[in-house]
Amino acid sequence: MSLPPRVRSILTPTPLAASLSLAINGSATAVVTTATQNLTPTAMPKRSNGASSTVQKHVCMHVSKPIVVYLLEDPSSQSAQAHVSRRLVVQNIVTREILDSISLADLSYLIYRETDVNKIPQAVQSLGTIQSLDFYDPTTLHWSGMAVASTTEEGGHGRWETVVIQTTTRILFWNIRQGPNSHSVLHPSRKASLFKRLGAIIHETALGGNGAVPSSNLLPLSASTVLIGCSDGSLKSYNWHQKAVLKSIKGLGKGDWIVRLLSANRYTVNEGNSTKRRILTVTKKGICYLIELEIGKDSLDIKPPLARFVGGLAEVPSDSPMDHSTITYDAHRDLIFWLAFAPKTKQISMLVWNLNTLQSDLVQQVGSKNLFKPDPTLSIQIPSYCVEYSSAQALTTVFPVTHGAFSEDTVLLGSVSLATGDLHLIGASFHPTNTSSQVSGTTVMSADVAALIQQDGSLEFTPSLRIGAIRQSPLMAGSSHSLLLASNIGIILLELPTTSANLPGARHAHFGAGLGSLGKSILYVQDSSVIYGSLDVLVGNPTGRMQAKNTVTVYESPAAHNLPTEIQKRPFRSAPLFLPSPSGIFLCLFWPMEFRFEILHTASLLQKVGTRSGQVSQRSPVVASGHGVADFGWIGDDDVYALLHAIDFVEQATAFMVTPAAMEQASGDDTTNIRVSVKSVANLGRSVTKSAVSATSATLAVTKSATSATLAVTKSATSATLAATSAATKAAVNTTKKGMKRSIGLFGKKKKRGDDGGLSAMEAESEAATEDMSETTESNDPMHMAPIKVDMNQTNQRLQEAAARKRQIELRKLELVESNASALSASIAAATSSSLGEVTLRGGNRNVPTAVFGGPVLCVGSRTEDDPEGSAHFYAKKADSSGSRADEYVSTGPTLPYPDLVVWDDDGVLCAVMVENRVAIYALDSPKFVLLGNVRIPNPSNSFAPIYSAKFVHGVLYCCSSGSVHCVFLGDAESISQLECFELASIDVPVAGPIASLQQYKGFMPPSFPLPLVLPSVLGYQSGSLVVSTVRGLHAVPLTHPLLRIGTLLSAGQTDTAKKWFDAVPTFECEALSGFVERRGFPELAIEVSGISIERIVDLSMRHGFIGRLEEVVETYGVRGLRSIDAGRGLSPSLFGEHGGSVVVSVAAYLLAHGRIELARRMATECLRSGDEGRRDALLVASLLLSVDEHDASRLVGRAVEDVSMDWPVAQFIRHYILSERT
C-alpha cells in the first residue's frame, strides 16, 4: 500500500558556546574548550518560527552507513569568538547519537600548537573557509571503484576511518576512530601518540609549492594515495603516508584549474594488481573531462581525456544560501548528472549522460587526437512551479534520487526550494516518445515538508522552513526510501511514499535449469514490456552484476486505465513485482503503485521465445487481471489467490499521486504563478470552508472532509481521517481548483488547537456547520447554540466499520482450459478465473484488513490508527470441508503480532514470520504449529534495519534487509532447531577493507561479500551462486565458501555431495565443522568428519547412539586414550572420593546399558593395570557389573581394593566389611 511522506527524525543542531576558554595544566597538556561539553541532540525548537540560530552546513552522507558529517555554525554572529566555536560533528541519522566532534579551535591547535587565547582566532582564520566534507575509509574507497591496496600497508595503517576537510588553503584528515570527544586533550610534548586526531595535512608546501594550493576535493586512489586538483592547473597524485607527490600533470589551459573530482566507475567486482579506472574532473570554467587512469600497485598512469562535457554548473557562489551538489555520478547505471542553471530564463535543468550507451564511442576515442564531445543523453527541464529564483541566484536545488517504486529506465530527481520548503519528485524516462533529448520533467509527488513535520507531531506549530540542500546515499537509498533535507531547523530524515505491504515478490522472475532449454533465464519489466533474457551459463560461481543476453519481448502490459489521466500521461511507469504461483504454471505481475494485477500463463508467455519471427499464432498469456487491489497472495497448491480490495485506500492513494501541477494544467490555469504565501493559502482555506458551510445536509459530511483536506494543504492545517481522505481530496479539487496549490495526502493529523487550547477558528466553523445533524442540543436558542458533543469512540468505530465495508478479502481460483480447446484459437486463454467469494474475517468490522500473506493457509493482517501495533490471524479450510469456497475458510490458531512478512517453503511445512529484524520459524505439523526457533538478522551499519524480503530455497531461509543478504540454516525439524545466521553480502565493508579474493580466503566462517544491493530479493541458485534481484539489476552472491556449500547441500538433502566438501575445510577447523553438521541435524555425518578428536567422537556416539563407533574407539585407544581426554567435566565429590567419576566410567556404563558386557568387563580389567587412579574406575565399573555377573564382578572388585597403597578409606571398608562377609 502507498503511504504519504513521513518525517522519521530531525537532527536538530547543538547550540554552540559563545565563550572561549583555554587552560594549560601543569603537565603541559592543553585543554581547549570551545563548545558545549554535552554534545547531545537538543529538543525541537520552541520559537514561533521554528528557526535555530545554529545551522548545519556542508552536510555529507556516508555512502553505505547511516551517518553524516556537517559543520555547526552560527551565521547570525560574525565575531571571532563565534568563528572559533564552529564545530564539525559526525552523527548517526538513525539513533541520533553524536559519534565524534571537533572544533575549529582544536584543529588550529593541532596544526599550530597555539595556546594563547588571543591568538587562537587568528590561527583559526588561517585555516581558511571550509569548502567540503567527505568520508574516507575502506568503504568509500571500495565503492569509488578505485584500486584497493593491501590492508596492511607500510606504516601500520591497516585500519582507518577519517573525514576529509577541504578548506580554501589546505586539506585535513580528521581521524574519527576515537569516538565521542566533547573536548580535546592534546599532548604537545609527545611527537607520536597512540591516537592522532589529524592523520595528514596537505597544503601548498606539501604539494611542491609554486602556487599549488589545493583547489578541489580529494579523490582517494588507495589507502595511502589520493588525487588532488591544484590552483596552478595541475592534477597531483599524493601519498599521504610517505608525504610525497608521486605524479603531477598539467594541461587545462591558462587561467583554469580543477574544482571538483569524482570517480566514474560502476559498482563491479575487481581483482588484480593493475586495473583501469575512470574519473571526472570539473574545471572552474565549467568544463568536465572524463579521464582514464591505469592504477598499479606501485604505479599510476593518467591517460589523456576520453570525453569533454559542458553545460553544467562548475562552482556554487560563496554567497549562495543553497548547498548545491553540482555534479554526481550514478555507479549503478553509469550515469553522469550535472546541474545547469539559466538565470535569464529562470530555468533549471539536469543534464544526463549515459556512459553505457556511449561506451563504443569512448573505446574508439582511445588514442584519437580529436576529443569526443557528446551531447547530453537527456536534458531534463525542471517544471517552472518547482523553480525559485532571487535575482540571478537559483534558490532551488535538484538532486538525483533512487526509489524502489521505479525501474532502472526512470530518472528520478528530488527538488527543494529555499523559501517555500516544498519537496517535489520529478521523473523522466530514458525512452522518450520523441527523438529530442530535451524533455520536461513530470512531477510524481509534491509535499509541503513543514506541514509534514507538524503532522508527524514533532512541532506544535507549522515552522517557517527553509531548505538549503537535499542528499541521498546511492547505497542507502533503499533504507526506507529516505532523503536528507538540510534546513534551518535541522537535518530532516524524510521517508518517501512507498508500498507498506512487503510482498514476497521480486523485480525479476528466475527460471532454473528445470525448465530445459528455456531455463537459467530471467524475466524483467522495462516500462510496459515484459522481457525474457538468458543468463550466462558458461561462467561458474558468478559474482556481482549479471546481464541478460538474447532478450525477447514476450508481453506488453496495457496502460493503467484505472488511474487518473494525469498519471496515465506520464512517460514512465512504476515498477511491478513478479509473484510465481506455487504450482509454477502461472506468474502474477503485480503493480503495487497502480493497484493492478495480471496473472500470466508461463507456457504461453514463453512461446514467443522460440518463434521470434512471429510466424506461429500466439495466444495471449493473460488469464486474469484486475484493479483496485491493494495486496495479493497465492493460497495453497491449487492456484487459488487472495485479493485485498481496499477501495477507500486506493482512492486516497491515487488522489495523493495526482500532483497539484497536473490539476492546475487540467483546469487550464497558469502554473507559473502557482506559489502563494502561507497567509494567502490560509485565507483561501477559510473562504472555502465558509462556502462549504452553506452546503446541504446531504453533502455536509463530504464538506467537512473537504475542509480537513484543505487544512492539510496549507502549512498551518491538519489532515482528515483515514476513511474520509478519498472524499476529501475529490471535494477539495472540485471547490478549489484554482486555490489548491499542492496536495500531500496527509491523514491522521492531530487537530490544531487555538491559543486557548480549543479548536482553531477554521475547525470551529466546520463544527458549527454540523450542529443541525446532531441528535441532541443543550439549548434551543438559535443565537446561543451550545457546542456539539461528539463521542470520539463512536466516531472512530463508525469510521472503522465504514473502512471494513470498503475492504474485503476475495478468493479466486484459476482453472486450466483443456489443451484441445485452447489450441483451436489464439483468443482462448489457457485458464479461466472464477470467484470463490469473500472471506469472513475474525472480529468482523473491528479488524480492518490491511495486508494479505499467501501460503498453504491464508494470513490476514489488520492495523488501524487506534491499534498501530496491529494483529494477524491465519485462515484455513474447515476440517470437514470438501469444497474450496471462501466461506469454508475459518480463523485458526491464536492472534499473532502484525507481521512485516510471512513466507512458506515449497512443501508448505516451514513458515517464517518476520517482525522488524526478528525471524520466527514454525513447522506446520497438522494440527500443530510448532515453533522451531527464532533469530535476529544482524546489520552492522543499522541495527534497526527491518527485513525487506525473504524466501526458502531448498530448506535454507534467505532474508534480505535494504542492503544485505543473509542465510539462516535450520536444524532437525523434528526437534527444537538450532538456527544459525550468516551474512552473505552487504553494502558494508569491514574497517580493515574487503577481502582480496574469495579463492584465497581460508577462514572457517564465510565472509560477507561487498555488493551494491538496493532492496534485494532472493530468486534462487544458478551455477553455484545465489541469484538476487535488486532495484538496480540482477546480482550473483557467491556461495563458494565450503561452509555455505555444505549447509545448502545438507538442507537440500544431498548428503553425498556435501561429504565431498568436507575435505575443503582446513584440518584445524574439523571440530567446528563437525559441530556445524550436527546442528544441521546430521550427526551421522558429523562423526565421519576426518580429524575430529576422540572426545568429539565419544560425545557424538553417546548422545546419538552410535554404539559401533564407540566400541571402535574403546578397542582402538583403550582406557589410556579415554583417560587422556578426561578433563573432569561433570564430576562431583561423593563417598567414592573427590573424583567420583570419569569418562572411562561413563563410557563403560553406556556400553553396559546397551548390552556390551564383555567390552565393559575388559575396560574394568584394563583399569586395574592403570595404577591407583585406575583402581577407582575399575571399582565403579565392577560395581555396575554386579547386576549382570555377580561372581565375576566380585572378583574384579576384590582386585580393585586389594593392596591399595594410597589413602582410600572406601577400599578398606569394602575389603574388611563387604568382601570378608561374602567369603
XYZ file of C-alpha atoms in Angstrom, residues 439-965:
527
model
C 12.367 16.543 -22.068
C 10.198 18.201 -19.467
C 10.247 16.607 -16.069
C 6.989 15.117 -14.837
C 6.069 15.674 -11.225
C 5.474 12.439 -9.380
C 4.807 13.867 -5.950
C 4.729 17.225 -4.211
C 4.854 17.699 -0.459
C 4.822 20.567 1.990
C 7.618 19.479 4.340
C 6.656 21.971 7.059
C 3.144 20.530 7.208
C 4.618 17.038 7.308
C 6.717 17.988 10.339
C 3.682 19.301 12.153
C 1.564 16.319 11.151
C 4.227 13.981 12.482
C 3.903 15.603 15.878
C 7.452 16.953 16.027
C 6.207 20.517 16.450
C 3.095 22.124 17.820
C 3.176 24.738 15.075
C 3.988 24.906 11.406
C 7.622 26.032 11.211
C 8.960 28.669 8.866
C 11.041 26.173 6.963
C 13.987 26.996 4.692
C 15.558 24.006 2.960
C 19.020 24.503 1.510
C 20.170 21.048 0.435
C 18.972 17.554 -0.430
C 21.083 14.423 -0.053
C 20.710 10.692 -0.570
C 23.274 7.932 -0.436
C 23.140 5.737 -3.561
C 23.504 2.575 -1.475
C 21.409 3.673 1.494
C 18.560 4.710 -0.806
C 16.677 1.505 -0.123
C 16.642 2.169 3.624
C 13.035 3.340 3.986
C 13.462 5.241 0.703
C 14.747 8.140 2.768
C 16.088 11.566 1.850
C 18.082 14.029 3.912
C 16.952 17.651 3.794
C 19.252 20.248 5.340
C 17.130 23.064 6.738
C 17.185 25.891 9.232
C 15.622 23.684 11.932
C 17.943 20.724 11.413
C 18.624 17.793 9.125
C 15.284 16.212 8.249
C 15.181 12.492 7.527
C 12.188 12.123 5.227
C 10.681 8.798 4.222
C 9.243 8.842 0.718
C 5.961 7.198 -0.321
C 6.313 3.506 -0.948
C 4.423 0.261 -0.583
C 3.752 -0.645 3.015
C 2.893 -4.285 2.336
C 6.023 -6.339 1.784
C 5.168 -8.809 -0.934
C 7.317 -11.937 -1.364
C 7.927 -10.910 -4.948
C 10.880 -9.514 -6.851
C 11.730 -7.272 -9.786
C 12.808 -10.344 -11.760
C 11.431 -13.836 -12.297
C 14.067 -16.555 -12.432
C 13.815 -19.866 -14.280
C 16.175 -22.588 -13.127
C 17.668 -25.471 -15.031
C 14.433 -27.460 -14.648
C 12.817 -25.502 -17.481
C 15.035 -27.162 -20.065
C 16.360 -25.064 -22.917
C 14.470 -22.031 -21.608
C 15.961 -22.393 -18.140
C 18.704 -20.394 -16.494
C 16.977 -17.245 -17.624
C 15.032 -14.322 -16.221
C 12.049 -12.096 -16.891
C 12.110 -8.400 -16.161
C 9.988 -5.364 -16.999
C 11.099 -2.294 -18.928
C 8.369 0.339 -18.918
C 5.394 -1.795 -20.044
C 7.345 -4.588 -21.737
C 7.989 -7.956 -20.123
C 11.362 -9.103 -21.458
C 12.892 -12.571 -21.458
C 16.665 -12.914 -21.304
C 19.096 -15.766 -20.816
C 21.927 -15.704 -18.313
C 25.497 -16.745 -18.938
C 25.596 -20.450 -18.113
C 29.261 -20.920 -19.016
C 30.550 -18.933 -16.040
C 30.815 -20.943 -12.839
C 30.255 -19.308 -9.464
C 29.431 -15.864 -10.895
C 29.881 -12.860 -8.646
C 28.446 -9.371 -8.958
C 26.203 -7.912 -11.599
C 24.579 -10.297 -14.091
C 23.451 -9.202 -17.539
C 20.663 -10.782 -19.577
C 21.503 -11.817 -23.125
C 19.414 -12.622 -26.211
C 16.500 -10.599 -24.898
C 12.996 -11.030 -26.353
C 9.881 -9.007 -25.537
C 7.242 -11.580 -24.632
C 4.393 -9.406 -23.387
C 3.175 -5.805 -23.406
C 1.230 -4.771 -20.343
C -1.644 -2.388 -21.044
C -1.812 1.049 -19.512
C -3.292 1.530 -16.075
C -6.668 2.865 -17.177
C -7.944 2.685 -13.620
C -5.668 5.579 -12.651
C -6.374 9.263 -13.336
C -5.470 10.669 -16.721
C -2.615 12.716 -15.291
C -0.839 9.531 -14.171
C -1.523 7.709 -17.426
C 0.125 10.507 -19.399
C 3.439 10.061 -17.631
C 6.192 8.845 -19.964
C 7.211 6.230 -17.403
C 5.523 3.729 -15.130
C 6.164 2.382 -11.694
C 7.850 -0.985 -11.463
C 5.900 -4.236 -10.892
C 6.742 -7.366 -8.926
C 6.746 -10.973 -10.078
C 4.955 -13.482 -7.841
C 5.121 -17.054 -9.191
C 2.373 -19.464 -8.206
C 3.293 -22.499 -6.079
C 2.403 -24.781 -8.988
C 4.772 -22.920 -11.294
C 2.108 -22.739 -14.014
C 1.212 -19.085 -13.533
C 3.051 -15.865 -12.842
C 1.447 -12.836 -11.231
C 2.587 -9.419 -12.379
C 1.573 -7.115 -9.521
C 1.811 -3.316 -9.890
C 1.828 -2.003 -6.283
C 1.686 1.705 -7.157
C -1.031 1.140 -9.772
C -3.116 -1.262 -7.640
C -3.329 -3.679 -10.547
C -2.508 -7.308 -11.112
C -2.121 -9.510 -14.152
C -1.797 -13.277 -13.998
C 0.175 -14.733 -16.900
C 0.304 -18.321 -18.091
C 4.013 -19.192 -18.079
C 3.943 -21.565 -21.048
C 2.009 -19.082 -23.165
C 4.315 -16.301 -22.059
C 7.441 -18.124 -23.209
C 6.062 -19.420 -26.506
C 7.419 -16.357 -28.284
C 10.996 -17.096 -27.265
C 11.352 -19.953 -29.741
C 9.345 -18.248 -32.507
C 10.943 -14.838 -32.841
C 9.858 -14.498 -36.464
C 6.249 -14.363 -35.320
C 5.031 -16.919 -37.892
C 3.221 -19.036 -35.319
C -0.110 -17.812 -33.981
C 0.356 -16.922 -30.323
C -2.336 -16.729 -27.700
C -2.418 -14.102 -25.033
C -0.684 -15.171 -21.819
C -3.120 -13.179 -19.647
C -5.560 -15.432 -17.819
C -6.792 -12.958 -15.184
C -6.415 -9.306 -14.309
C -7.971 -6.662 -12.129
C -7.524 -3.291 -10.471
C -8.402 -1.631 -7.205
C -6.322 -4.290 -5.443
C -4.030 -3.287 -2.597
C -2.447 -6.686 -1.891
C -2.104 -10.139 -3.437
C -1.205 -13.627 -2.253
C -1.182 -17.195 -3.591
C -3.043 -19.672 -1.340
C -2.314 -23.407 -1.352
C -1.265 -25.516 -4.329
C -4.487 -25.360 -6.341
C -3.834 -21.984 -8.000
C -6.092 -20.117 -5.585
C -5.214 -16.499 -4.911
C -6.433 -13.876 -2.471
C -7.096 -10.228 -3.311
C -7.353 -7.378 -0.845
C -9.901 -4.917 -2.198
C -9.430 -1.560 -0.476
C -11.486 0.954 -2.394
C -11.097 3.692 0.191
C -7.338 3.363 0.316
C -6.908 3.114 -3.449
C -8.915 6.308 -3.969
C -6.914 8.076 -1.292
C -3.583 6.957 -2.746
C -4.459 7.819 -6.345
C -5.664 11.248 -5.254
C -2.383 11.723 -3.449
C -0.404 10.743 -6.569
C -2.208 13.359 -8.700
C 0.081 16.354 -8.325
C -1.226 19.908 -7.983
C 0.555 20.859 -11.187
C -1.430 18.275 -13.094
C -4.691 19.539 -11.613
C -3.776 23.119 -12.452
C -2.956 22.198 -16.043
C -6.179 20.224 -16.336
C -8.159 23.271 -15.316
C -6.308 25.485 -17.776
C -4.709 27.680 -15.118
C -1.312 29.271 -15.415
C 1.240 27.337 -13.363
C 3.979 29.950 -13.433
C 2.488 31.839 -10.512
C 1.433 28.815 -8.543
C 3.095 29.853 -5.306
C 1.282 31.944 -2.751
C 2.198 32.824 0.765
C 1.135 30.828 3.785
C -1.224 33.548 4.817
C -2.888 33.630 1.419
C -3.397 29.877 1.439
C -4.852 30.058 4.927
C -7.283 32.792 3.859
C -8.197 30.738 0.858
C -8.894 27.758 3.089
C -11.182 29.871 5.258
C -13.144 31.080 2.255
C -13.528 27.535 1.037
C -14.690 26.462 4.472
C -17.290 29.220 4.598
C -18.638 28.192 1.224
C -18.729 24.599 2.372
C -20.793 25.530 5.437
C -23.681 26.548 3.201
C -23.839 23.112 1.583
C -26.842 20.863 2.009
C -27.097 18.310 4.750
C -26.722 15.502 2.223
C -23.216 16.689 1.377
C -22.309 18.010 4.791
C -20.066 15.113 5.736
C -18.142 15.441 2.489
C -17.812 19.181 3.042
C -16.341 18.629 6.463
C -13.849 16.217 4.960
C -13.058 18.748 2.267
C -12.379 21.337 4.953
C -9.938 18.997 6.645
C -8.238 18.220 3.347
C -7.903 21.908 2.597
C -6.366 22.387 6.023
C -3.871 19.647 5.189
C -2.822 21.540 2.080
C -1.931 24.666 3.991
C 1.112 24.938 6.205
C -0.928 25.619 9.327
C -3.534 22.910 8.987
C -4.331 19.340 9.884
C -5.324 16.344 7.808
C -8.501 14.377 7.540
C -9.059 10.964 8.968
C -8.109 7.861 7.044
C -11.567 6.883 5.925
C -12.546 10.360 4.736
C -9.384 11.233 2.820
C -10.674 9.981 -0.528
C -13.839 12.069 -0.461
C -11.884 14.953 0.989
C -9.500 15.151 -1.915
C -12.276 14.999 -4.505
C -14.283 17.713 -2.782
C -11.234 19.935 -2.346
C -10.362 19.661 -6.026
C -13.900 20.461 -7.150
C -14.276 23.512 -4.955
C -10.760 24.932 -5.091
C -9.185 24.053 -8.453
C -7.542 27.452 -8.573
C -6.829 27.571 -4.890
C -5.196 24.282 -4.058
C -1.515 24.608 -4.894
C -0.250 21.323 -3.529
C -1.614 18.031 -2.214
C 0.309 15.968 0.269
C -2.399 13.451 1.104
C -1.937 13.507 4.873
C -4.191 11.667 7.239
C -4.433 11.050 10.942
C -3.142 14.505 11.897
C -3.886 15.921 15.317
C -6.397 18.732 15.426
C -4.803 22.114 15.682
C -5.631 23.977 18.854
C -6.029 27.652 19.289
C -4.221 29.804 21.800
C -6.748 28.910 24.474
C -6.397 25.211 23.908
C -9.671 24.860 21.979
C -10.292 24.178 18.338
C -8.964 26.642 15.807
C -11.317 29.126 14.192
C -11.479 27.196 10.956
C -12.417 23.937 12.662
C -14.865 25.741 14.927
C -16.720 26.972 11.833
C -16.772 23.434 10.479
C -18.074 22.085 13.800
C -20.783 24.758 13.879
C -21.896 23.729 10.405
C -22.744 20.239 11.623
C -24.931 21.274 14.552
C -28.161 20.597 12.679
C -27.012 16.994 12.240
C -26.601 16.495 15.984
C -29.133 14.336 17.736
C -29.148 16.403 20.968
C -28.522 20.031 21.840
C -28.247 21.785 25.161
C -30.168 24.928 24.132
C -32.981 25.746 21.735
C -31.926 29.357 21.412
C -30.727 29.717 17.824
C -28.498 32.629 18.848
C -26.772 30.733 21.642
C -26.369 27.197 20.411
C -24.216 25.028 22.649
C -21.186 23.319 21.134
C -21.808 19.890 19.707
C -20.693 16.974 21.818
C -19.061 14.297 19.730
C -18.393 10.818 21.071
C -14.969 10.124 19.568
C -15.142 6.428 20.420
C -18.370 6.028 18.489
C -16.995 8.143 15.662
C -13.838 6.056 15.348
C -15.894 2.886 15.488
C -18.117 4.123 12.662
C -15.067 5.054 10.595
C -13.520 1.624 11.114
C -16.791 -0.091 10.227
C -17.036 2.036 7.088
C -13.473 1.147 6.138
C -14.167 -2.515 6.803
C -17.177 -2.413 4.497
C -14.979 -0.960 1.763
C -12.263 -3.548 2.314
C -12.731 -7.217 1.621
C -10.666 -10.338 1.055
C -11.773 -12.148 -2.080
C -10.601 -15.603 -3.121
C -10.351 -16.620 -6.752
C -9.280 -19.803 -8.468
C -7.683 -20.489 -11.837
C -8.900 -23.449 -13.858
C -6.874 -24.663 -16.819
C -8.696 -24.874 -20.137
C -8.468 -28.152 -21.999
C -5.458 -28.121 -24.292
C -7.507 -29.040 -27.362
C -9.898 -26.134 -26.913
C -7.071 -23.754 -26.193
C -5.221 -24.803 -29.313
C -8.168 -24.081 -31.615
C -7.880 -20.318 -31.306
C -5.311 -17.885 -30.057
C -8.103 -15.855 -28.478
C -8.842 -18.596 -25.948
C -6.805 -18.155 -22.803
C -5.021 -21.059 -21.185
C -7.065 -20.724 -17.986
C -10.128 -19.034 -16.595
C -10.604 -17.345 -13.242
C -13.651 -17.826 -11.031
C -14.549 -16.129 -7.781
C -14.817 -18.214 -4.629
C -16.412 -15.457 -2.573
C -15.296 -13.281 0.317
C -13.559 -14.451 3.473
C -15.348 -13.709 6.727
C -12.740 -12.172 8.991
C -12.351 -12.791 12.667
C -13.736 -9.925 14.712
C -15.961 -8.660 11.912
C -15.756 -4.944 11.215
C -13.395 -4.326 14.102
C -10.483 -5.853 12.184
C -9.937 -3.818 9.048
C -7.703 -5.859 6.701
C -4.549 -4.073 5.610
C -2.305 -6.913 4.383
C -2.602 -10.384 2.860
C 0.102 -13.034 3.171
C -0.077 -16.129 0.998
C 0.945 -19.699 1.730
C -0.683 -23.065 2.493
C -3.013 -21.114 4.763
C -4.172 -17.542 4.406
C -2.814 -14.899 6.773
C -4.571 -11.539 7.082
C -3.089 -8.592 8.946
C -5.089 -5.759 10.463
C -3.794 -2.415 11.646
C -5.676 0.780 12.474
C -4.857 4.169 13.960
C -6.348 3.076 17.275
C -4.236 -0.084 17.194
C -0.967 0.886 15.457
C 0.768 -2.329 16.508
C -1.905 -4.406 14.793
C -2.517 -8.147 14.750
C -2.823 -11.029 12.308
C -4.768 -14.285 12.027
C -4.438 -17.452 9.992
C -7.398 -18.731 7.980
C -7.699 -22.335 6.798
C -10.371 -24.613 5.446
C -12.637 -26.403 7.848
C -11.515 -29.889 8.704
C -14.654 -31.488 7.206
C -14.869 -29.239 4.123
C -14.515 -30.731 0.676
C -15.007 -27.640 -1.445
C -12.948 -24.530 -1.999
C -15.436 -21.739 -1.328
C -14.268 -18.724 0.670
C -16.957 -19.253 3.320
C -15.261 -22.538 4.211
C -12.183 -20.676 5.482
C -12.234 -20.034 9.220
C -9.796 -18.460 11.624
C -7.369 -20.865 13.227
C -4.717 -20.512 15.854
C -4.004 -17.637 18.235
C -3.751 -13.958 17.472
C -0.285 -13.053 16.178
C 1.559 -9.739 16.243
C 1.267 -7.845 12.983
C 3.997 -9.310 10.758
C 6.046 -7.459 8.210
C 6.386 -10.600 6.127
C 5.174 -14.210 6.128
C 6.800 -16.743 3.804
C 6.498 -20.529 3.402
C 8.716 -23.164 1.879
C 7.725 -25.069 -1.259
C 6.449 -28.058 0.728
C 4.177 -25.923 2.876
C 5.777 -27.183 6.091
C 8.113 -24.393 7.206
C 6.779 -20.905 7.871
C 8.866 -17.827 8.652
C 7.204 -14.861 10.337
C 9.177 -11.633 10.324
C 8.646 -8.638 12.591
C 11.193 -5.886 12.016
C 14.542 -7.732 12.092
C 13.349 -10.768 14.043
C 12.550 -14.093 12.347
C 10.475 -16.834 13.962
C 10.383 -20.158 12.110
C 7.484 -22.566 12.628
C 6.780 -26.078 11.396
C 3.257 -26.977 10.332
C 2.534 -30.481 11.576
C -1.231 -30.530 11.312
C -2.935 -29.725 13.522
C 0.099 -28.408 15.413
C 2.034 -25.244 14.610
C 5.403 -25.741 16.330
C 7.981 -23.027 16.911
C 11.397 -24.244 15.766
C 13.330 -21.185 16.835
C 13.879 -17.510 16.274
C 16.859 -15.452 15.259
C 17.686 -11.806 14.842
C 19.070 -10.768 11.470
C 22.069 -8.542 12.277
C 23.036 -5.479 10.314
C 26.335 -3.843 11.328
C 25.575 -0.407 9.918
C 21.950 -0.198 11.034
C 20.772 -2.464 13.832
C 17.180 -1.297 13.289
C 17.026 -2.246 9.615
C 13.885 -4.353 9.031
C 13.712 -7.403 6.813
C 12.673 -6.393 3.326
C 12.187 -9.801 1.686
C 12.667 -13.494 2.467
C 12.487 -16.820 0.667
C 13.003 -20.511 1.382
C 15.280 -22.207 -1.147
C 15.689 -25.950 -0.626
C 15.365 -25.739 3.140
C 17.507 -22.630 3.640
C 15.861 -19.343 4.568
C 17.365 -16.312 2.853
C 16.500 -12.943 4.389
C 17.264 -9.553 2.895
C 17.364 -6.159 4.508
C 17.504 -2.992 2.449
C 21.208 -3.554 1.730
C 22.255 -7.046 2.782
C 21.561 -10.747 2.191
